[in-house]
CSV table of C-alpha atoms in Angstrom, one decimal:
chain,number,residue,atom,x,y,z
J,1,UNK,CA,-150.3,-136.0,47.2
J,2,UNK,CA,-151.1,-135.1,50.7
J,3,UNK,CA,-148.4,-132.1,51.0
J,4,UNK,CA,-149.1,-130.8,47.3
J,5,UNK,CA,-151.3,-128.0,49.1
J,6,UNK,CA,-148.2,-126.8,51.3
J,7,UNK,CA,-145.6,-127.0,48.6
J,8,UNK,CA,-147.7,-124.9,46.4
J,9,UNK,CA,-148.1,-122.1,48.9
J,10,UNK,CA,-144.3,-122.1,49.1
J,11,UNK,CA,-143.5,-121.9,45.6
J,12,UNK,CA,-146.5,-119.1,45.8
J,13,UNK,CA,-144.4,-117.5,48.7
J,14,UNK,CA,-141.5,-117.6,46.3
J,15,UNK,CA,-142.6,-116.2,43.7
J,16,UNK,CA,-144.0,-113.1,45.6
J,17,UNK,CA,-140.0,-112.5,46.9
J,18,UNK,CA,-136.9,-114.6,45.9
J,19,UNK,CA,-135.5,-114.1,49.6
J,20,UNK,CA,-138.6,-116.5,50.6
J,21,UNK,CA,-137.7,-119.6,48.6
J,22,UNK,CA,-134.0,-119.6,50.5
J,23,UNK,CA,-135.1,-118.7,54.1
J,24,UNK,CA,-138.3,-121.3,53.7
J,25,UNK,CA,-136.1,-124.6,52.2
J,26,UNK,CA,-135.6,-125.7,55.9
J,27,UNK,CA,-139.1,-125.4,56.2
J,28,UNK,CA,-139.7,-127.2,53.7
J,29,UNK,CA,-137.6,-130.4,54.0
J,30,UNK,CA,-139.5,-130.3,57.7
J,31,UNK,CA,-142.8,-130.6,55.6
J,32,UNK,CA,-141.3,-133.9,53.7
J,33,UNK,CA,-140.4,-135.3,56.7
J,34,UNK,CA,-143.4,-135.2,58.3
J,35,UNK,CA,-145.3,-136.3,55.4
J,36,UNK,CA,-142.9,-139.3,55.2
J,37,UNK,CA,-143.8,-140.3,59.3
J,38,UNK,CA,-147.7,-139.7,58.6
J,39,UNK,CA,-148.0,-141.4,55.4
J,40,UNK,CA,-150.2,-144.0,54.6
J,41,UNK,CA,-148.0,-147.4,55.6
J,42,UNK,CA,-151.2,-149.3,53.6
J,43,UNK,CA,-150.6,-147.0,50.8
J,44,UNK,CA,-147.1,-144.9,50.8
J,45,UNK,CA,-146.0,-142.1,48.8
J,46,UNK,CA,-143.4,-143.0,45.8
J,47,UNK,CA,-140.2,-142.3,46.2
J,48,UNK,CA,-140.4,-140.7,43.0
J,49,UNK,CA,-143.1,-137.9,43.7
J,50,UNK,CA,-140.3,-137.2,46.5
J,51,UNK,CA,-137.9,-136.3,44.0
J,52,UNK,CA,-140.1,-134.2,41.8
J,53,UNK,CA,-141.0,-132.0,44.8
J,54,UNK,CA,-137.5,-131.8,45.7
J,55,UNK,CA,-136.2,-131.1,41.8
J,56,UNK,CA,-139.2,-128.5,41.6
J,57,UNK,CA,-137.9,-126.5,44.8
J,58,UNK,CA,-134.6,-126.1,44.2
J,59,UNK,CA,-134.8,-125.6,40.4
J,60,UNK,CA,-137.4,-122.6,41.3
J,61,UNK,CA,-134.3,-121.5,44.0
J,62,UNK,CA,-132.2,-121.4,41.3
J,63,UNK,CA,-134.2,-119.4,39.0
J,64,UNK,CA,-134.4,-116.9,41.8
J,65,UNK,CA,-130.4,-117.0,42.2
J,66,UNK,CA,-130.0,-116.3,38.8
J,67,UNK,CA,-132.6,-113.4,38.3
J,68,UNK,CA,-130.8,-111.8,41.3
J,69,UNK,CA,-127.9,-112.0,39.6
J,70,UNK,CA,-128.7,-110.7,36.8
J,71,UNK,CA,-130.5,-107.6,38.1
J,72,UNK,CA,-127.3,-107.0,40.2
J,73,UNK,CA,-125.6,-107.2,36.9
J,74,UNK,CA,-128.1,-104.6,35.5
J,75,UNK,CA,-127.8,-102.3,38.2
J,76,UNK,CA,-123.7,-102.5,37.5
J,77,UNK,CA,-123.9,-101.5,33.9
J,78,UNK,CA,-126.4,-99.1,34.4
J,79,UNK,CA,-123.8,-97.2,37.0
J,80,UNK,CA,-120.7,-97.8,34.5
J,81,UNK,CA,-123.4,-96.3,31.6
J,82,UNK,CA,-123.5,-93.3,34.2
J,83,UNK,CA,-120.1,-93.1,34.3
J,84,UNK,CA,-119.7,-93.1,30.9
J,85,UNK,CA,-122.0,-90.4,29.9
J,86,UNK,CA,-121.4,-87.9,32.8
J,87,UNK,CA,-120.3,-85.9,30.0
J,88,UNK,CA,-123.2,-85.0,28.1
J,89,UNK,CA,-124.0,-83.1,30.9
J,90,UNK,CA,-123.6,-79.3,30.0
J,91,UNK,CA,-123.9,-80.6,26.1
J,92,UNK,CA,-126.4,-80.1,23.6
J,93,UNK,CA,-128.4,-83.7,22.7
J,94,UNK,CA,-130.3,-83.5,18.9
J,95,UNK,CA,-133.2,-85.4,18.9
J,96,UNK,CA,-137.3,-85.3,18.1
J,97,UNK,CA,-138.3,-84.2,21.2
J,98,UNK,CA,-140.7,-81.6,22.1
J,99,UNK,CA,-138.8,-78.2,22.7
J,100,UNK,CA,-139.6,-76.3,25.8
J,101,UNK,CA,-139.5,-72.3,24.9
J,102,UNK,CA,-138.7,-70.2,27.8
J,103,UNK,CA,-138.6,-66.2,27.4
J,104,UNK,CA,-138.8,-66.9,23.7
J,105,UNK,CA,-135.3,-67.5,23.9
J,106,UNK,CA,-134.2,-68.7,20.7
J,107,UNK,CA,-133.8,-72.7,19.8
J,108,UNK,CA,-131.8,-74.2,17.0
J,109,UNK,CA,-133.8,-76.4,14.8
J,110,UNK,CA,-133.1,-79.3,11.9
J,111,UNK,CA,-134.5,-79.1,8.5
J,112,UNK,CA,-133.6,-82.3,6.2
J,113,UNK,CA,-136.0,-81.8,3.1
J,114,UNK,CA,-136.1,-84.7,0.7
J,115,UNK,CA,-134.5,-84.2,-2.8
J,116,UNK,CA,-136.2,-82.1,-5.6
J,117,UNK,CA,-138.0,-79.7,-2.3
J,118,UNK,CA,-138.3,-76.1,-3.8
J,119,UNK,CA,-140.1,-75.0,-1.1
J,120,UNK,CA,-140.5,-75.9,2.9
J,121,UNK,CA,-142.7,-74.8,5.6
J,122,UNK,CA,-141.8,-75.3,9.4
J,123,UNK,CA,-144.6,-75.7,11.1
J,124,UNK,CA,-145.3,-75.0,14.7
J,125,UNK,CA,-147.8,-76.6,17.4
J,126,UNK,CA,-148.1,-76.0,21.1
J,127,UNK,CA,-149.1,-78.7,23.1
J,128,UNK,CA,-152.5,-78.6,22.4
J,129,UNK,CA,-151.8,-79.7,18.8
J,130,UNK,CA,-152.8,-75.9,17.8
J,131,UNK,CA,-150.6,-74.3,14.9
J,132,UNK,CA,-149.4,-70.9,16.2
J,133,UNK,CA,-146.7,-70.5,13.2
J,134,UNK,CA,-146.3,-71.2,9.8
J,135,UNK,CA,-142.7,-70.5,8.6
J,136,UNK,CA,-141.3,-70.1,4.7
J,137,UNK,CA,-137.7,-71.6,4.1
J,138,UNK,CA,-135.4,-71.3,2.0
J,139,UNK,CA,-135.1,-75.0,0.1
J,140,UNK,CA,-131.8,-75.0,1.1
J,141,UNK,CA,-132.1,-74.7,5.1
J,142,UNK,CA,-130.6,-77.5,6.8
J,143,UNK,CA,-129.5,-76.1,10.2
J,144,UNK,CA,-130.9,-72.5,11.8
J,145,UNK,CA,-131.4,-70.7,15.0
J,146,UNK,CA,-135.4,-69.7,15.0
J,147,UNK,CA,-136.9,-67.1,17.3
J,148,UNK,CA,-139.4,-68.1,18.7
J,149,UNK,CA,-142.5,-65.6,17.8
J,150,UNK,CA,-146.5,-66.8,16.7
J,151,UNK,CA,-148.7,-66.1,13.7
J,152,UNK,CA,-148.7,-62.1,14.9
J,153,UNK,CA,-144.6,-61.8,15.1
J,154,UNK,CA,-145.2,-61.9,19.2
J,155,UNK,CA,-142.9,-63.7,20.9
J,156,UNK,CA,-144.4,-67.6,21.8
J,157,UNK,CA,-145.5,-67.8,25.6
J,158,UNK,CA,-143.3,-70.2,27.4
J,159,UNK,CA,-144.5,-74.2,27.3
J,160,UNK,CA,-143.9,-77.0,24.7
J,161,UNK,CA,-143.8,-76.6,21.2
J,162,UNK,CA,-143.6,-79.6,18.0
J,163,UNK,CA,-141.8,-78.7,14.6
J,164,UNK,CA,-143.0,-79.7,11.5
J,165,UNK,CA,-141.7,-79.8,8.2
J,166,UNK,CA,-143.5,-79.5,5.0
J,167,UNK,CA,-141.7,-80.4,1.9
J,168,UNK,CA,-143.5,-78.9,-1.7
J,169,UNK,CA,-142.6,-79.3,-5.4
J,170,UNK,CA,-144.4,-76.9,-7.7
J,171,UNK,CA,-146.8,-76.3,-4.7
J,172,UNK,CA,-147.1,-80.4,-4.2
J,173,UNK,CA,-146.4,-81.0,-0.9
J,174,UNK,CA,-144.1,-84.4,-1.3
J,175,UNK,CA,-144.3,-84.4,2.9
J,176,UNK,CA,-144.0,-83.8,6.2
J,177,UNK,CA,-141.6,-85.4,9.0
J,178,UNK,CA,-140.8,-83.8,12.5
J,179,UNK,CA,-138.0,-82.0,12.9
J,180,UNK,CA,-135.0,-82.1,15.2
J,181,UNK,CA,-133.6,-79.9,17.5
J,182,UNK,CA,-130.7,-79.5,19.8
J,183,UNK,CA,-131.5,-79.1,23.8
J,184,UNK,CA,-128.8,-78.4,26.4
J,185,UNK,CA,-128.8,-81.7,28.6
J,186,UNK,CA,-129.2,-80.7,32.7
J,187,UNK,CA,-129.5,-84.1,34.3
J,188,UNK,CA,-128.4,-87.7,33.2
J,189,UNK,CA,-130.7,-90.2,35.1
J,190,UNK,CA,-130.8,-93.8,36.0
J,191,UNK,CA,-134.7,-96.0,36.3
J,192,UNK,CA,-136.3,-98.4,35.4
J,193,UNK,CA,-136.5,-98.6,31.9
J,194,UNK,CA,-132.5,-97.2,31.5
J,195,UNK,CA,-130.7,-94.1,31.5
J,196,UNK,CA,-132.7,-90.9,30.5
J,197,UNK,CA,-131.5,-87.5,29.9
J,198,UNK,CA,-133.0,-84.1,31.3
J,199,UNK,CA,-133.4,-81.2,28.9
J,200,UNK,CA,-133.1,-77.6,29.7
J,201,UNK,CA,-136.8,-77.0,30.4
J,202,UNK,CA,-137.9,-80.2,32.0
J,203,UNK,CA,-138.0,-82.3,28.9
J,204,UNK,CA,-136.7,-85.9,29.6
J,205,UNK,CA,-135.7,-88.1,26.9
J,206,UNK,CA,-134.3,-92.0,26.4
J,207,UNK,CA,-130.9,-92.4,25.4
J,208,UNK,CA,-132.0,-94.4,22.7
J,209,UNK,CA,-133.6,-91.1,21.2
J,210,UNK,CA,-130.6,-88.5,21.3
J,211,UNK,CA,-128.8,-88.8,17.5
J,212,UNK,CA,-125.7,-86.6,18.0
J,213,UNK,CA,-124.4,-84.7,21.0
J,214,UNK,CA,-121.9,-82.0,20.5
J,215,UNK,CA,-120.2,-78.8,22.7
């Protein structure tokens, strides 16, 4: 088809910028029409490839309406999401996240043992991946308030630090998950991938990754 070349390049167009397909449909019904007055007379173009170009233009335009819509509809919920959770701001998030110590302040840390633990050790990695504590608890401990302080009893210099919990039974270790904390949320943010939440210290974490938020 002698236009096939053109169309393509519009559809290309297109598909590099929704706005294209709309602004260029004038464009290309001019295209058409001048295929139709310098066709072949001895060997003219079917109606029917006519329609197809003209089906395959607009369905594309459509599909470019509707994906416009849609990320309008996006960006809505995302704002009313926003809304929504202004709140946490100020509040303390739980989740796995890395905490950030600052002036070995002190952070409050998770400890869910699995049943039949006699004996659990927190363990503590900067973020290096380099054990600078190894805590005893009590089998019992569930929530606490740790200071932070290394191997010597000196208070942890300031960075990013992962919690570990090792579970034993008669001195077999049955496992070891990560544990939780709760951070004070400073920022509630809106991108690309959905709404995020600033720690106190710079950590940013999902929504999707915060398990209980409380005063």
């Amino acid at each position: 088809m002698q236009v096939s070349g053109a169309t393509a390049g519009r559809t290309t167009a297109a598909g590099s910028g929704g706005s294209a397909i709309v602004s260029d449909y004038t464009t290309f019904l001019k295209l058409l029409t001048t295929q139709m007055q310098n066709q072949d007379p001895l060997n003219p173009i079917d109606s029917s490839d006519y329609a197809v170009q003209l089906a395959t233009f607009s369905g594309v335009e459509q599909q470019t309406k509707t994906n416009d819509l849609l990320t309008a509809m996006q960006s809505g919920f995302g704002l009313l999401g926003m809304g929504q959770m202004a709140g946490w701001v100020g509040r303390e998030a739980r989740s796995l996240a890395p905490v950030q110590i600052t002036d070995a302040r002190p952070v409050t840390l998770l400890a869910t043992p699995p049943s039949g633990a006699d004996r659990l050790v927190m363990v503590v990695e900067d973020a290096d991946g380099t054990v600078v504590n190894r805590v005893d608890l009590p089998a019992d401990t569930t929530e606490f308030i740790w200071e932070p302080v290394d191997l010597a009893d000196q208070p942890l210099v300031d960075g990013r630090y992962v919690f570990t919990l090792e579970s034993y039974r008669d001195e077999t270790q049955l496992g070891a998950a990560e544990m939780a904390s709760y951070q004070r949320v400073t920022e509630l943010r809106s991108g690309p991938t959905g709404l995020s939440l600033l720690l106190e210290g710079g950590v940013e974490i999902g929504i999707g990754e915060v398990t209980a938020v409380r005063g």
